[in-house]
Amino acid sequence: MNKTRILWADDEIVMLKPHIIFLEEKGFEVEAVNSGSEALEKLSEEHFDIIFLDEQMPGLSGIEVLEKIKEIQPGLPVVMITKSEEESIMEEAIGSNIADYLIKPVKPSQILLSLKRNLENKKLTSEKATQNYQQEFREISMRLQDRLSFEEWEDVYKKLVYWDLELEKSEDEGVSEILNMQLAEANTAFSKFYERNYYNWLHGKTEEKPVLSHTLLKEKLFPHLENSRKLFLFVIDNLRYDQWKTIEPMIAEYFRIESDELYYSILPTTTQYARNALFAGLMPLEIRKRFPHYWKDEQEEGTKNQFEAELFGELLKRYGKKTRFSYNKILRQEEGRKLAENITNLMDYDLNVIVFNFVDMLSHARTEMEIIRELADDEPAYRSLMKSWFEHSSLFEMIKYLSDKHVKMMITTDHGSVRVQNPVKIVGDRNVNTNLRYKFGKSLNYNSRDVFEMKDPEQFFLPKLNVSTRWVFARSADFFAYPNNYNYYARYYSNTFQHGGISLQEALIPFVTLNSKL
């Protein structure tokens, strides 16, 4: 195993010989130089894992050397060592992204502690995350054997997402595999739970029922409409809970998080059905019957979600809400930039609804574009890509602008997505819809054990286009594939992110309430 290499620059390096010997006895390799210019020369010729840098040296100062190091190797940890405790020097060094700051005279134990903090922190964090998950694994497994309520499922999913994010820090691939297996087990149990209760939830046959797509705004948004604060509702299409937790720290710098909740998407977990239901406060069949001019069936041409503002207006009217609201849908980057530039105009409204379609487009692009598939090869990479978009998005610009205004903000979505892996055979005619996670038609052929089947879709408030129309939904990580070219499509769509079916990732989705810190 290669030794950790330390570059130590100090004009009194001779005085530090005992420290260097101490480190060498501990197994480190130390290269000692007398000036900043020598340090930069060594750095250009050799590899080092960390640098100890004296702040006060003749010639190039420690701060000047630090700036040059960050230009050459921005990720290289630099520990600044100084005799001075002046606040301005500390602020300048910290602002230049140092890894640590030590005041002379330093003790060997301080040096060793700094090395452990900066070089072994990742390893120690990894080991701690693995150890903690192993302790909780058994508890989660036991809970999955119970007959959980909808609130308990929310709690289990939050725990699994927490460990998914924590174990990103782990270098132990084995424990990540165990988590994936536990998530698959949870999805199997959750699918059974969802299927067992879905009909009763829709028909009010049980007092214990979750917030669903068509009840979300009435239950979670309406109570805030009479508040004196302006209200902003951001709907980020296809935002999973783990993706929300990835961007949460950035938003928490600007807003105080009042509540972080999950609600249940209806079936199908797709934009056409779940988001129309969200804005209308009605199930798809009810929208189709009550507002036929605002509804398009799947076989019809044209956009299926072009009347969300009108449906939301009808929802407000139905409940006697006279709220002045604006509605904006962002499909392209320039639209978002233009809205961000004119956001002051939105302050005239009591409620502003803004829909962002980026994550959904990312999901589809990942399926269809090889380069996106490579960039988002797995769950952490997919989250990272989404985080990168958010960090540079007009959405984040708007959030930062609103942070010093007296506003309340809500962030939610219409459905999530799941990474599919298991093809399930299905046969249908040319009129069957193309979605990989749900199918409907009059001549479907499938193994009923492999799907959640709706023989009479109208009982689930879904359109029945003819007498023999059936709907079927894929569970967990399954996806539908036709027998023709089965192997090709099974390979092509495996490991892509899809939505429409039943899984924790698709159906349990975030609704977050935030307050400005004023």
Short mmCIF file of N, CA, C and O in Angstrom, two decimals, residues 194 198-199 202-203 214 265-270 272-274 276-277 282-289 295 297-298 433 438-441 452-467 469-473 500 502:
data_model
loop_
_atom_site.label_atom_id
_atom_site.label_comp_id
_atom_site.label_asym_id
_atom_site.label_seq_id
_atom_site.Cartn_x
_atom_site.Cartn_y
_atom_site.Cartn_z
N TYR A 194 -50.63 -1.41 -1.37
CA TYR A 194 -51.29 -0.41 -2.21
C TYR A 194 -52.50 -1.04 -2.91
O TYR A 194 -53.61 -0.48 -2.90
N TYR A 198 -56.22 0.38 -2.26
CA TYR A 198 -56.46 1.49 -3.19
C TYR A 198 -57.95 1.73 -3.43
O TYR A 198 -58.43 2.87 -3.37
N TYR A 199 -58.70 0.68 -3.70
CA TYR A 199 -60.15 0.82 -3.97
C TYR A 199 -60.85 1.47 -2.78
O TYR A 199 -61.67 2.38 -2.93
N LEU A 202 -60.20 5.21 -2.49
CA LEU A 202 -60.93 6.01 -3.47
C LEU A 202 -62.41 6.13 -3.14
O LEU A 202 -63.04 7.15 -3.44
N HIS A 203 -62.97 5.13 -2.51
CA HIS A 203 -64.41 5.12 -2.24
C HIS A 203 -64.75 5.48 -0.79
O HIS A 203 -65.91 5.38 -0.39
N HIS A 214 -55.70 13.74 -5.90
CA HIS A 214 -56.87 14.58 -6.11
C HIS A 214 -57.36 15.26 -4.83
O HIS A 214 -58.26 16.10 -4.87
N SER A 265 -49.49 9.16 -4.75
CA SER A 265 -49.95 9.41 -6.11
C SER A 265 -51.03 8.39 -6.48
O SER A 265 -50.97 7.23 -6.06
N ILE A 266 -52.00 8.83 -7.29
CA ILE A 266 -52.99 7.89 -7.82
C ILE A 266 -52.37 7.10 -8.97
O ILE A 266 -51.25 7.39 -9.41
N LEU A 267 -53.11 6.11 -9.45
CA LEU A 267 -52.72 5.36 -10.64
C LEU A 267 -53.47 5.87 -11.87
O LEU A 267 -54.65 6.21 -11.75
N PRO A 268 -52.82 5.88 -13.02
CA PRO A 268 -51.39 5.63 -13.24
C PRO A 268 -50.54 6.77 -12.67
O PRO A 268 -50.98 7.91 -12.67
N THR A 269 -49.35 6.44 -12.24
CA THR A 269 -48.42 7.44 -11.70
C THR A 269 -47.71 8.13 -12.86
O THR A 269 -46.50 8.00 -13.07
N THR A 270 -48.50 8.87 -13.65
CA THR A 270 -47.98 9.61 -14.80
C THR A 270 -48.57 11.01 -14.80
O THR A 270 -49.58 11.29 -14.14
N GLN A 272 -50.25 12.76 -17.13
CA GLN A 272 -51.61 12.94 -17.64
C GLN A 272 -52.66 12.68 -16.58
O GLN A 272 -53.66 13.41 -16.48
N TYR A 273 -52.46 11.66 -15.79
CA TYR A 273 -53.48 11.27 -14.81
C TYR A 273 -53.24 11.93 -13.46
O TYR A 273 -54.13 12.58 -12.90
N ALA A 274 -52.06 11.77 -12.90
CA ALA A 274 -51.80 12.25 -11.54
C ALA A 274 -51.80 13.77 -11.46
O ALA A 274 -52.32 14.35 -10.50
N ASN A 276 -53.18 16.04 -13.65
CA ASN A 276 -54.53 16.56 -13.90
C ASN A 276 -55.41 16.38 -12.67
O ASN A 276 -56.18 17.27 -12.29
N ALA A 277 -55.29 15.22 -12.00
CA ALA A 277 -56.06 14.98 -10.78
C ALA A 277 -55.66 15.96 -9.69
O ALA A 277 -56.51 16.47 -8.94
N LEU A 282 -60.01 16.14 -8.72
CA LEU A 282 -60.92 15.09 -9.18
C LEU A 282 -60.11 13.94 -9.75
O LEU A 282 -59.00 14.14 -10.25
N MET A 283 -60.69 12.74 -9.74
CA MET A 283 -60.07 11.60 -10.40
C MET A 283 -60.25 11.71 -11.91
O MET A 283 -61.16 12.41 -12.39
N PRO A 284 -59.40 11.03 -12.70
CA PRO A 284 -59.44 11.19 -14.16
C PRO A 284 -60.82 10.98 -14.78
O PRO A 284 -61.25 11.76 -15.64
N LEU A 285 -61.54 9.95 -14.36
CA LEU A 285 -62.87 9.70 -14.94
C LEU A 285 -63.82 10.85 -14.62
O LEU A 285 -64.65 11.23 -15.47
N GLU A 286 -63.71 11.41 -13.42
CA GLU A 286 -64.56 12.53 -13.04
C GLU A 286 -64.25 13.76 -13.88
O GLU A 286 -65.16 14.51 -14.27
N ILE A 287 -62.97 14.00 -14.16
CA ILE A 287 -62.59 15.13 -15.03
C ILE A 287 -63.18 14.93 -16.41
O ILE A 287 -63.76 15.84 -17.02
N ARG A 288 -63.04 13.72 -16.92
CA ARG A 288 -63.52 13.39 -18.27
C ARG A 288 -65.03 13.62 -18.38
O ARG A 288 -65.53 14.10 -19.41
N LYS A 289 -65.77 13.26 -17.34
CA LYS A 289 -67.23 13.41 -17.38
C LYS A 289 -67.66 14.86 -17.14
O LYS A 289 -68.56 15.37 -17.80
N TRP A 295 -60.27 17.49 -21.16
CA TRP A 295 -59.68 16.15 -21.07
C TRP A 295 -59.45 15.56 -22.46
O TRP A 295 -60.31 15.65 -23.34
N ASP A 297 -58.28 11.78 -24.15
CA ASP A 297 -57.90 10.39 -23.93
C ASP A 297 -56.54 10.13 -24.59
O ASP A 297 -56.10 10.89 -25.47
N GLU A 298 -55.90 9.06 -24.18
CA GLU A 298 -54.53 8.80 -24.64
C GLU A 298 -54.43 8.62 -26.14
O GLU A 298 -53.42 8.98 -26.75
N ASN A 433 -51.72 1.33 -25.42
CA ASN A 433 -50.83 2.48 -25.14
C ASN A 433 -49.38 2.03 -25.01
O ASN A 433 -49.07 0.84 -24.81
N TYR A 438 -47.77 0.69 -17.34
CA TYR A 438 -49.19 0.34 -17.32
C TYR A 438 -49.69 0.18 -18.76
O TYR A 438 -49.16 0.79 -19.69
N LYS A 439 -50.68 -0.66 -18.93
CA LYS A 439 -51.29 -0.90 -20.24
C LYS A 439 -52.80 -0.92 -20.07
O LYS A 439 -53.33 -1.33 -19.04
N PHE A 440 -53.50 -0.49 -21.12
CA PHE A 440 -54.95 -0.68 -21.13
C PHE A 440 -55.40 -0.99 -22.55
O PHE A 440 -54.78 -0.54 -23.52
N GLY A 441 -56.43 -1.79 -22.66
CA GLY A 441 -56.96 -2.16 -23.97
C GLY A 441 -58.00 -3.26 -23.82
O GLY A 441 -58.26 -3.75 -22.72
N PHE A 452 -51.03 -5.79 -11.35
CA PHE A 452 -52.23 -5.33 -10.64
C PHE A 452 -53.28 -5.06 -11.71
O PHE A 452 -53.10 -4.20 -12.56
N GLU A 453 -54.36 -5.81 -11.64
CA GLU A 453 -55.34 -5.83 -12.72
C GLU A 453 -56.61 -5.09 -12.32
O GLU A 453 -57.14 -5.29 -11.23
N MET A 454 -57.10 -4.24 -13.23
CA MET A 454 -58.39 -3.58 -13.05
C MET A 454 -59.32 -4.06 -14.16
O MET A 454 -59.24 -3.59 -15.30
N LYS A 455 -60.18 -5.01 -13.83
CA LYS A 455 -61.11 -5.54 -14.84
C LYS A 455 -62.22 -4.54 -15.15
O LYS A 455 -62.72 -4.48 -16.27
N ASP A 456 -62.59 -3.76 -14.13
CA ASP A 456 -63.56 -2.69 -14.35
C ASP A 456 -62.91 -1.37 -13.93
O ASP A 456 -63.03 -0.94 -12.78
N PRO A 457 -62.21 -0.71 -14.84
CA PRO A 457 -61.43 0.49 -14.48
C PRO A 457 -62.28 1.63 -13.94
O PRO A 457 -61.79 2.45 -13.16
N GLU A 458 -63.57 1.69 -14.30
CA GLU A 458 -64.41 2.78 -13.82
C GLU A 458 -64.59 2.72 -12.30
O GLU A 458 -64.84 3.74 -11.66
N GLN A 459 -64.46 1.52 -11.72
CA GLN A 459 -64.52 1.42 -10.26
C GLN A 459 -63.32 2.12 -9.61
O GLN A 459 -63.35 2.45 -8.42
N PHE A 460 -62.28 2.32 -10.41
CA PHE A 460 -61.08 3.02 -9.92
C PHE A 460 -60.99 4.41 -10.55
O PHE A 460 -59.92 5.03 -10.56
N PHE A 461 -62.12 4.88 -11.09
CA PHE A 461 -62.23 6.22 -11.67
C PHE A 461 -61.27 6.45 -12.84
O PHE A 461 -60.70 7.54 -12.98
N LEU A 462 -61.10 5.41 -13.66
CA LEU A 462 -60.31 5.51 -14.88
C LEU A 462 -61.23 5.26 -16.08
O LEU A 462 -62.18 4.47 -15.98
N PRO A 463 -60.95 5.92 -17.21
CA PRO A 463 -61.82 5.78 -18.37
C PRO A 463 -61.89 4.34 -18.88
O PRO A 463 -60.89 3.61 -18.87
N LYS A 464 -63.07 3.97 -19.31
CA LYS A 464 -63.30 2.66 -19.92
C LYS A 464 -63.73 2.93 -21.36
O LYS A 464 -64.87 3.30 -21.62
N LEU A 465 -62.78 2.77 -22.30
CA LEU A 465 -63.03 3.22 -23.67
C LEU A 465 -63.99 2.30 -24.41
O LEU A 465 -64.60 2.70 -25.40
N ASN A 466 -64.09 1.05 -23.97
CA ASN A 466 -65.11 0.14 -24.51
C ASN A 466 -65.45 -0.89 -23.43
O ASN A 466 -64.81 -0.93 -22.38
N VAL A 467 -66.41 -1.74 -23.70
CA VAL A 467 -66.95 -2.65 -22.68
C VAL A 467 -65.88 -3.57 -22.10
O VAL A 467 -65.89 -3.87 -20.90
N THR A 469 -62.52 -3.05 -21.94
CA THR A 469 -61.25 -2.41 -21.59
C THR A 469 -60.78 -2.84 -20.20
O THR A 469 -61.55 -2.80 -19.24
N ARG A 470 -59.53 -3.28 -20.13
CA ARG A 470 -58.89 -3.59 -18.84
C ARG A 470 -57.63 -2.73 -18.70
O ARG A 470 -57.01 -2.35 -19.69
N TRP A 471 -57.27 -2.46 -17.47
CA TRP A 471 -56.03 -1.77 -17.16
C TRP A 471 -55.17 -2.71 -16.31
O TRP A 471 -55.67 -3.39 -15.42
N VAL A 472 -53.87 -2.71 -16.59
CA VAL A 472 -52.93 -3.48 -15.77
C VAL A 472 -51.72 -2.61 -15.44
O VAL A 472 -51.30 -1.78 -16.25
N PHE A 473 -51.16 -2.84 -14.26
CA PHE A 473 -50.05 -2.02 -13.77
C PHE A 473 -48.88 -2.91 -13.35
O PHE A 473 -49.08 -3.95 -12.71
N GLY A 500 -45.59 5.16 -13.88
CA GLY A 500 -46.90 4.72 -14.32
C GLY A 500 -47.44 3.59 -13.46
O GLY A 500 -48.64 3.36 -13.40
N ILE A 502 -46.69 0.82 -9.80
CA ILE A 502 -46.74 0.86 -8.33
C ILE A 502 -45.36 0.56 -7.75
O ILE A 502 -44.83 -0.53 -7.92
#
